[in-house]
JSON list of C-alpha atoms in Angstrom, two decimals:
[
{"chain": "A", "resi": 10, "resn": "VAL", "atom": "CA", "xyz": [64.05, 94.11, 152.27]},
{"chain": "A", "resi": 11, "resn": "MET", "atom": "CA", "xyz": [62.95, 97.66, 151.44]},
{"chain": "A", "resi": 12, "resn": "GLY", "atom": "CA", "xyz": [64.39, 99.55, 154.38]},
{"chain": "A", "resi": 13, "resn": "ARG", "atom": "CA", "xyz": [63.99, 96.66, 156.82]},
{"chain": "A", "resi": 14, "resn": "PRO", "atom": "CA", "xyz": [66.65, 94.08, 155.97]},
{"chain": "A", "resi": 15, "resn": "GLU", "atom": "CA", "xyz": [66.77, 92.47, 159.43]},
{"chain": "A", "resi": 16, "resn": "GLU", "atom": "CA", "xyz": [63.03, 91.82, 159.44]},
{"chain": "A", "resi": 17, "resn": "ALA", "atom": "CA", "xyz": [63.15, 90.58, 155.85]},
{"chain": "A", "resi": 18, "resn": "GLY", "atom": "CA", "xyz": [65.99, 88.22, 156.78]},
{"chain": "A", "resi": 19, "resn": "ARG", "atom": "CA", "xyz": [64.03, 86.77, 159.71]},
{"chain": "A", "resi": 20, "resn": "LEU", "atom": "CA", "xyz": [60.97, 86.26, 157.52]},
{"chain": "A", "resi": 21, "resn": "SER", "atom": "CA", "xyz": [63.05, 84.61, 154.79]},
{"chain": "A", "resi": 22, "resn": "GLU", "atom": "CA", "xyz": [64.58, 82.23, 157.34]},
{"chain": "A", "resi": 23, "resn": "ARG", "atom": "CA", "xyz": [61.07, 81.31, 158.52]},
{"chain": "A", "resi": 24, "resn": "GLU", "atom": "CA", "xyz": [60.00, 80.77, 154.91]},
{"chain": "A", "resi": 25, "resn": "ILE", "atom": "CA", "xyz": [62.99, 78.45, 154.36]},
{"chain": "A", "resi": 26, "resn": "ALA", "atom": "CA", "xyz": [62.17, 76.50, 157.54]},
{"chain": "A", "resi": 27, "resn": "ALA", "atom": "CA", "xyz": [58.54, 76.09, 156.45]},
{"chain": "A", "resi": 28, "resn": "ALA", "atom": "CA", "xyz": [59.61, 74.99, 152.96]},
{"chain": "A", "resi": 29, "resn": "ARG", "atom": "CA", "xyz": [62.01, 72.43, 154.44]},
{"chain": "A", "resi": 30, "resn": "ALA", "atom": "CA", "xyz": [59.23, 71.11, 156.68]},
{"chain": "A", "resi": 31, "resn": "SER", "atom": "CA", "xyz": [56.85, 70.84, 153.71]},
{"chain": "A", "resi": 32, "resn": "GLY", "atom": "CA", "xyz": [59.18, 68.54, 151.78]},
{"chain": "A", "resi": 33, "resn": "ASP", "atom": "CA", "xyz": [58.44, 70.49, 148.58]},
{"chain": "A", "resi": 34, "resn": "SER", "atom": "CA", "xyz": [61.79, 70.80, 146.80]},
{"chain": "A", "resi": 35, "resn": "ILE", "atom": "CA", "xyz": [60.56, 73.54, 144.47]},
{"chain": "A", "resi": 36, "resn": "ALA", "atom": "CA", "xyz": [59.27, 75.72, 147.32]},
{"chain": "A", "resi": 37, "resn": "LEU", "atom": "CA", "xyz": [62.51, 75.19, 149.24]},
{"chain": "A", "resi": 38, "resn": "ALA", "atom": "CA", "xyz": [64.75, 75.91, 146.25]},
{"chain": "A", "resi": 39, "resn": "ARG", "atom": "CA", "xyz": [62.82, 79.09, 145.41]},
{"chain": "A", "resi": 40, "resn": "SER", "atom": "CA", "xyz": [63.03, 80.27, 149.02]},
{"chain": "A", "resi": 41, "resn": "LEU", "atom": "CA", "xyz": [66.76, 79.54, 149.16]},
{"chain": "A", "resi": 42, "resn": "MET", "atom": "CA", "xyz": [67.37, 81.34, 145.87]},
{"chain": "A", "resi": 43, "resn": "SER", "atom": "CA", "xyz": [65.41, 84.40, 146.99]},
{"chain": "A", "resi": 44, "resn": "HIS", "atom": "CA", "xyz": [67.07, 84.71, 150.39]},
{"chain": "A", "resi": 45, "resn": "GLY", "atom": "CA", "xyz": [70.49, 83.88, 148.96]},
{"chain": "A", "resi": 46, "resn": "THR", "atom": "CA", "xyz": [70.11, 86.66, 146.40]},
{"chain": "A", "resi": 47, "resn": "ASN", "atom": "CA", "xyz": [69.16, 89.16, 149.09]},
{"chain": "A", "resi": 48, "resn": "LEU", "atom": "CA", "xyz": [72.20, 88.15, 151.13]},
{"chain": "A", "resi": 49, "resn": "LEU", "atom": "CA", "xyz": [74.52, 88.44, 148.12]},
{"chain": "A", "resi": 50, "resn": "VAL", "atom": "CA", "xyz": [73.18, 91.88, 147.23]},
{"chain": "A", "resi": 51, "resn": "GLY", "atom": "CA", "xyz": [73.52, 92.87, 150.89]},
{"chain": "A", "resi": 52, "resn": "GLY", "atom": "CA", "xyz": [77.19, 91.85, 150.94]},
{"chain": "A", "resi": 53, "resn": "ASP", "atom": "CA", "xyz": [77.00, 88.49, 152.77]},
{"chain": "A", "resi": 54, "resn": "LEU", "atom": "CA", "xyz": [78.73, 86.63, 149.96]},
{"chain": "A", "resi": 55, "resn": "ASP", "atom": "CA", "xyz": [79.54, 83.41, 151.81]},
{"chain": "A", "resi": 56, "resn": "ARG", "atom": "CA", "xyz": [76.06, 82.73, 153.19]},
{"chain": "A", "resi": 57, "resn": "GLY", "atom": "CA", "xyz": [74.36, 84.00, 150.03]},
{"chain": "A", "resi": 58, "resn": "ARG", "atom": "CA", "xyz": [76.46, 81.74, 147.84]},
{"chain": "A", "resi": 59, "resn": "GLN", "atom": "CA", "xyz": [75.82, 78.77, 150.16]},
{"chain": "A", "resi": 60, "resn": "LEU", "atom": "CA", "xyz": [72.04, 79.22, 149.82]},
{"chain": "A", "resi": 61, "resn": "LEU", "atom": "CA", "xyz": [72.23, 79.77, 146.08]},
{"chain": "A", "resi": 62, "resn": "ASP", "atom": "CA", "xyz": [74.34, 76.62, 145.69]},
{"chain": "A", "resi": 63, "resn": "GLU", "atom": "CA", "xyz": [71.80, 74.61, 147.70]},
{"chain": "A", "resi": 64, "resn": "ALA", "atom": "CA", "xyz": [68.96, 75.98, 145.58]},
{"chain": "A", "resi": 65, "resn": "GLN", "atom": "CA", "xyz": [70.83, 75.12, 142.40]},
{"chain": "A", "resi": 66, "resn": "TYR", "atom": "CA", "xyz": [71.45, 71.58, 143.64]},
{"chain": "A", "resi": 67, "resn": "LEU", "atom": "CA", "xyz": [67.75, 71.10, 144.41]},
{"chain": "A", "resi": 68, "resn": "PHE", "atom": "CA", "xyz": [66.68, 72.47, 141.03]},
{"chain": "A", "resi": 69, "resn": "ALA", "atom": "CA", "xyz": [69.25, 70.29, 139.25]},
{"chain": "A", "resi": 70, "resn": "SER", "atom": "CA", "xyz": [68.08, 67.15, 141.05]},
{"chain": "A", "resi": 71, "resn": "GLY", "atom": "CA", "xyz": [64.56, 67.26, 139.59]},
{"chain": "A", "resi": 72, "resn": "ARG", "atom": "CA", "xyz": [63.22, 66.81, 136.08]},
{"chain": "A", "resi": 73, "resn": "SER", "atom": "CA", "xyz": [59.99, 68.81, 136.12]},
{"chain": "A", "resi": 74, "resn": "ARG", "atom": "CA", "xyz": [59.53, 72.01, 134.14]},
{"chain": "A", "resi": 75, "resn": "ASP", "atom": "CA", "xyz": [59.67, 73.95, 137.41]},
{"chain": "A", "resi": 76, "resn": "HIS", "atom": "CA", "xyz": [62.98, 72.32, 138.29]},
{"chain": "A", "resi": 77, "resn": "ARG", "atom": "CA", "xyz": [64.44, 73.15, 134.85]},
{"chain": "A", "resi": 78, "resn": "GLN", "atom": "CA", "xyz": [63.12, 76.69, 135.01]},
{"chain": "A", "resi": 79, "resn": "GLY", "atom": "CA", "xyz": [64.60, 77.22, 138.48]},
{"chain": "A", "resi": 80, "resn": "LEU", "atom": "CA", "xyz": [67.95, 75.84, 137.42]},
{"chain": "A", "resi": 81, "resn": "GLY", "atom": "CA", "xyz": [68.07, 78.15, 134.43]},
{"chain": "A", "resi": 82, "resn": "TRP", "atom": "CA", "xyz": [67.24, 81.16, 136.58]},
{"chain": "A", "resi": 83, "resn": "CYS", "atom": "CA", "xyz": [69.98, 80.18, 139.07]},
{"chain": "A", "resi": 84, "resn": "TRP", "atom": "CA", "xyz": [72.46, 80.41, 136.21]},
{"chain": "A", "resi": 85, "resn": "ILE", "atom": "CA", "xyz": [70.99, 83.75, 135.07]},
{"chain": "A", "resi": 86, "resn": "LEU", "atom": "CA", "xyz": [71.18, 85.11, 138.58]},
{"chain": "A", "resi": 87, "resn": "GLN", "atom": "CA", "xyz": [74.85, 84.17, 138.80]},
{"chain": "A", "resi": 88, "resn": "ALA", "atom": "CA", "xyz": [75.57, 85.81, 135.44]},
{"chain": "A", "resi": 89, "resn": "ASP", "atom": "CA", "xyz": [73.75, 88.99, 136.48]},
{"chain": "A", "resi": 90, "resn": "LEU", "atom": "CA", "xyz": [75.49, 89.14, 139.87]},
{"chain": "A", "resi": 91, "resn": "MET", "atom": "CA", "xyz": [78.90, 88.65, 138.23]},
{"chain": "A", "resi": 92, "resn": "ASN", "atom": "CA", "xyz": [78.10, 91.36, 135.66]},
{"chain": "A", "resi": 93, "resn": "ALA", "atom": "CA", "xyz": [77.17, 93.70, 138.53]},
{"chain": "A", "resi": 94, "resn": "GLY", "atom": "CA", "xyz": [80.35, 92.89, 140.46]},
{"chain": "A", "resi": 95, "resn": "LEU", "atom": "CA", "xyz": [78.35, 91.46, 143.36]},
{"chain": "A", "resi": 96, "resn": "MET", "atom": "CA", "xyz": [79.72, 87.95, 142.94]},
{"chain": "A", "resi": 97, "resn": "PRO", "atom": "CA", "xyz": [83.20, 86.80, 141.97]},
{"chain": "A", "resi": 98, "resn": "GLY", "atom": "CA", "xyz": [83.67, 86.03, 138.29]},
{"chain": "A", "resi": 99, "resn": "ASP", "atom": "CA", "xyz": [84.89, 87.68, 135.13]},
{"chain": "A", "resi": 100, "resn": "ALA", "atom": "CA", "xyz": [83.25, 88.20, 131.76]},
{"chain": "A", "resi": 101, "resn": "ARG", "atom": "CA", "xyz": [84.19, 84.70, 130.62]},
{"chain": "A", "resi": 102, "resn": "ASP", "atom": "CA", "xyz": [82.48, 83.25, 133.70]},
{"chain": "A", "resi": 103, "resn": "VAL", "atom": "CA", "xyz": [79.38, 85.26, 132.83]},
{"chain": "A", "resi": 104, "resn": "ILE", "atom": "CA", "xyz": [79.40, 83.80, 129.32]},
{"chain": "A", "resi": 105, "resn": "VAL", "atom": "CA", "xyz": [79.62, 80.28, 130.74]},
{"chain": "A", "resi": 106, "resn": "ALA", "atom": "CA", "xyz": [76.81, 80.88, 133.26]},
{"chain": "A", "resi": 107, "resn": "ALA", "atom": "CA", "xyz": [74.56, 82.47, 130.62]},
{"chain": "A", "resi": 108, "resn": "GLY", "atom": "CA", "xyz": [75.31, 79.61, 128.23]},
{"chain": "A", "resi": 109, "resn": "ASN", "atom": "CA", "xyz": [74.34, 77.12, 130.94]},
{"chain": "A", "resi": 110, "resn": "ALA", "atom": "CA", "xyz": [71.08, 79.00, 131.43]},
{"chain": "A", "resi": 111, "resn": "LEU", "atom": "CA", "xyz": [70.38, 78.87, 127.71]},
{"chain": "A", "resi": 112, "resn": "SER", "atom": "CA", "xyz": [71.04, 75.13, 127.53]},
{"chain": "A", "resi": 113, "resn": "VAL", "atom": "CA", "xyz": [68.45, 74.55, 130.25]},
{"chain": "A", "resi": 114, "resn": "LEU", "atom": "CA", "xyz": [65.83, 77.12, 129.21]},
{"chain": "A", "resi": 115, "resn": "LEU", "atom": "CA", "xyz": [65.78, 76.73, 125.43]},
{"chain": "A", "resi": 116, "resn": "PRO", "atom": "CA", "xyz": [64.29, 73.19, 125.53]},
{"chain": "A", "resi": 117, "resn": "ILE", "atom": "CA", "xyz": [61.40, 74.44, 127.69]},
{"chain": "A", "resi": 118, "resn": "ALA", "atom": "CA", "xyz": [60.96, 77.69, 125.71]},
{"chain": "A", "resi": 119, "resn": "ASN", "atom": "CA", "xyz": [61.28, 79.93, 128.77]},
{"chain": "A", "resi": 120, "resn": "TRP", "atom": "CA", "xyz": [61.45, 83.11, 126.67]},
{"chain": "A", "resi": 121, "resn": "PRO", "atom": "CA", "xyz": [61.86, 85.63, 129.52]},
{"chain": "A", "resi": 122, "resn": "GLY", "atom": "CA", "xyz": [64.81, 83.66, 130.87]},
{"chain": "A", "resi": 123, "resn": "ILE", "atom": "CA", "xyz": [66.31, 83.08, 127.44]},
{"chain": "A", "resi": 124, "resn": "ALA", "atom": "CA", "xyz": [66.11, 86.82, 126.73]},
{"chain": "A", "resi": 125, "resn": "ARG", "atom": "CA", "xyz": [67.72, 87.65, 130.07]},
{"chain": "A", "resi": 126, "resn": "ALA", "atom": "CA", "xyz": [70.55, 85.14, 129.49]},
{"chain": "A", "resi": 127, "resn": "HIS", "atom": "CA", "xyz": [71.29, 86.68, 126.08]},
{"chain": "A", "resi": 128, "resn": "GLY", "atom": "CA", "xyz": [71.31, 90.12, 127.69]},
{"chain": "A", "resi": 129, "resn": "ALA", "atom": "CA", "xyz": [73.78, 89.02, 130.38]},
{"chain": "A", "resi": 130, "resn": "ARG", "atom": "CA", "xyz": [76.00, 87.40, 127.80]},
{"chain": "A", "resi": 131, "resn": "ALA", "atom": "CA", "xyz": [75.88, 90.53, 125.61]},
{"chain": "A", "resi": 132, "resn": "GLN", "atom": "CA", "xyz": [77.15, 92.63, 128.53]},
{"chain": "A", "resi": 133, "resn": "ALA", "atom": "CA", "xyz": [80.04, 90.20, 129.02]},
{"chain": "A", "resi": 134, "resn": "HIS", "atom": "CA", "xyz": [80.94, 90.29, 125.32]},
{"chain": "A", "resi": 135, "resn": "GLU", "atom": "CA", "xyz": [80.94, 94.09, 125.49]},
{"chain": "A", "resi": 136, "resn": "ARG", "atom": "CA", "xyz": [83.34, 93.99, 128.46]},
{"chain": "A", "resi": 137, "resn": "LEU", "atom": "CA", "xyz": [85.59, 91.66, 126.47]},
{"chain": "A", "resi": 138, "resn": "GLY", "atom": "CA", "xyz": [85.61, 94.10, 123.55]},
{"chain": "A", "resi": 139, "resn": "ASP", "atom": "CA", "xyz": [83.66, 91.85, 121.17]},
{"chain": "A", "resi": 140, "resn": "PRO", "atom": "CA", "xyz": [80.92, 94.08, 119.74]},
{"chain": "A", "resi": 141, "resn": "VAL", "atom": "CA", "xyz": [79.95, 91.54, 117.05]},
{"chain": "A", "resi": 142, "resn": "ALA", "atom": "CA", "xyz": [79.18, 88.82, 119.60]},
{"chain": "A", "resi": 143, "resn": "ALA", "atom": "CA", "xyz": [77.48, 91.39, 121.83]},
{"chain": "A", "resi": 144, "resn": "GLU", "atom": "CA", "xyz": [75.19, 92.51, 119.00]},
{"chain": "A", "resi": 145, "resn": "ARG", "atom": "CA", "xyz": [74.38, 88.91, 118.11]},
{"chain": "A", "resi": 146, "resn": "ASP", "atom": "CA", "xyz": [73.22, 88.34, 121.68]},
{"chain": "A", "resi": 147, "resn": "ARG", "atom": "CA", "xyz": [71.33, 91.66, 121.78]},
{"chain": "A", "resi": 148, "resn": "GLU", "atom": "CA", "xyz": [69.47, 90.65, 118.61]},
{"chain": "A", "resi": 149, "resn": "ALA", "atom": "CA", "xyz": [68.65, 87.25, 120.11]},
{"chain": "A", "resi": 150, "resn": "GLN", "atom": "CA", "xyz": [67.46, 89.03, 123.26]},
{"chain": "A", "resi": 151, "resn": "ARG", "atom": "CA", "xyz": [65.14, 91.26, 121.21]},
{"chain": "A", "resi": 152, "resn": "GLU", "atom": "CA", "xyz": [63.74, 88.23, 119.35]},
{"chain": "A", "resi": 153, "resn": "CYS", "atom": "CA", "xyz": [63.03, 86.43, 122.63]},
{"chain": "A", "resi": 154, "resn": "GLU", "atom": "CA", "xyz": [61.41, 89.52, 124.12]},
{"chain": "A", "resi": 155, "resn": "ALA", "atom": "CA", "xyz": [59.18, 89.68, 121.04]},
{"chain": "A", "resi": 156, "resn": "GLU", "atom": "CA", "xyz": [58.29, 86.03, 121.63]},
{"chain": "A", "resi": 157, "resn": "VAL", "atom": "CA", "xyz": [57.18, 86.92, 125.16]},
{"chain": "A", "resi": 158, "resn": "GLN", "atom": "CA", "xyz": [54.87, 89.56, 123.66]},
{"chain": "A", "resi": 159, "resn": "VAL", "atom": "CA", "xyz": [53.37, 86.93, 121.32]},
{"chain": "A", "resi": 160, "resn": "GLN", "atom": "CA", "xyz": [52.66, 84.59, 124.26]},
{"chain": "A", "resi": 161, "resn": "PRO", "atom": "CA", "xyz": [51.72, 87.01, 127.09]},
{"chain": "A", "resi": 162, "resn": "ASP", "atom": "CA", "xyz": [49.52, 84.50, 128.94]},
{"chain": "A", "resi": 163, "resn": "ARG", "atom": "CA", "xyz": [52.47, 82.18, 129.53]},
{"chain": "A", "resi": 164, "resn": "GLN", "atom": "CA", "xyz": [53.80, 82.35, 133.09]},
{"chain": "A", "resi": 165, "resn": "ASP", "atom": "CA", "xyz": [57.54, 81.60, 133.07]}
]
């Protein structure tokens, strides 16, 4: 997207078409999530949300680790976009989305995602004026980030 959003959009659409043709639900869901995010950040909320919803559906319909991981990151993405004001939702919606991410990512020990979900939730608690809950999530985020350092060869 860096300075050439139209070209990036055309390439993303080609990537999505190729992923659909491949029949690989993970490749398609990842492509949809990536392009949807770019559209949301670029201000095309309706189309971006449509692609993100399709990606989330595909991730939710599988049981593999990759499916679970993708689903968790869809929730994180929504929490981050709401925190940034790029997607509709208030601080309570962020807490719900981050909690959904945690429920999916904790069982598969996806420490980078777990850390990011705690960080998103901490921001929401801060906006709600709950510094105790925010600090609890910040501490959990730090612990998860330390876990990533312990297992640096793990690709999540």
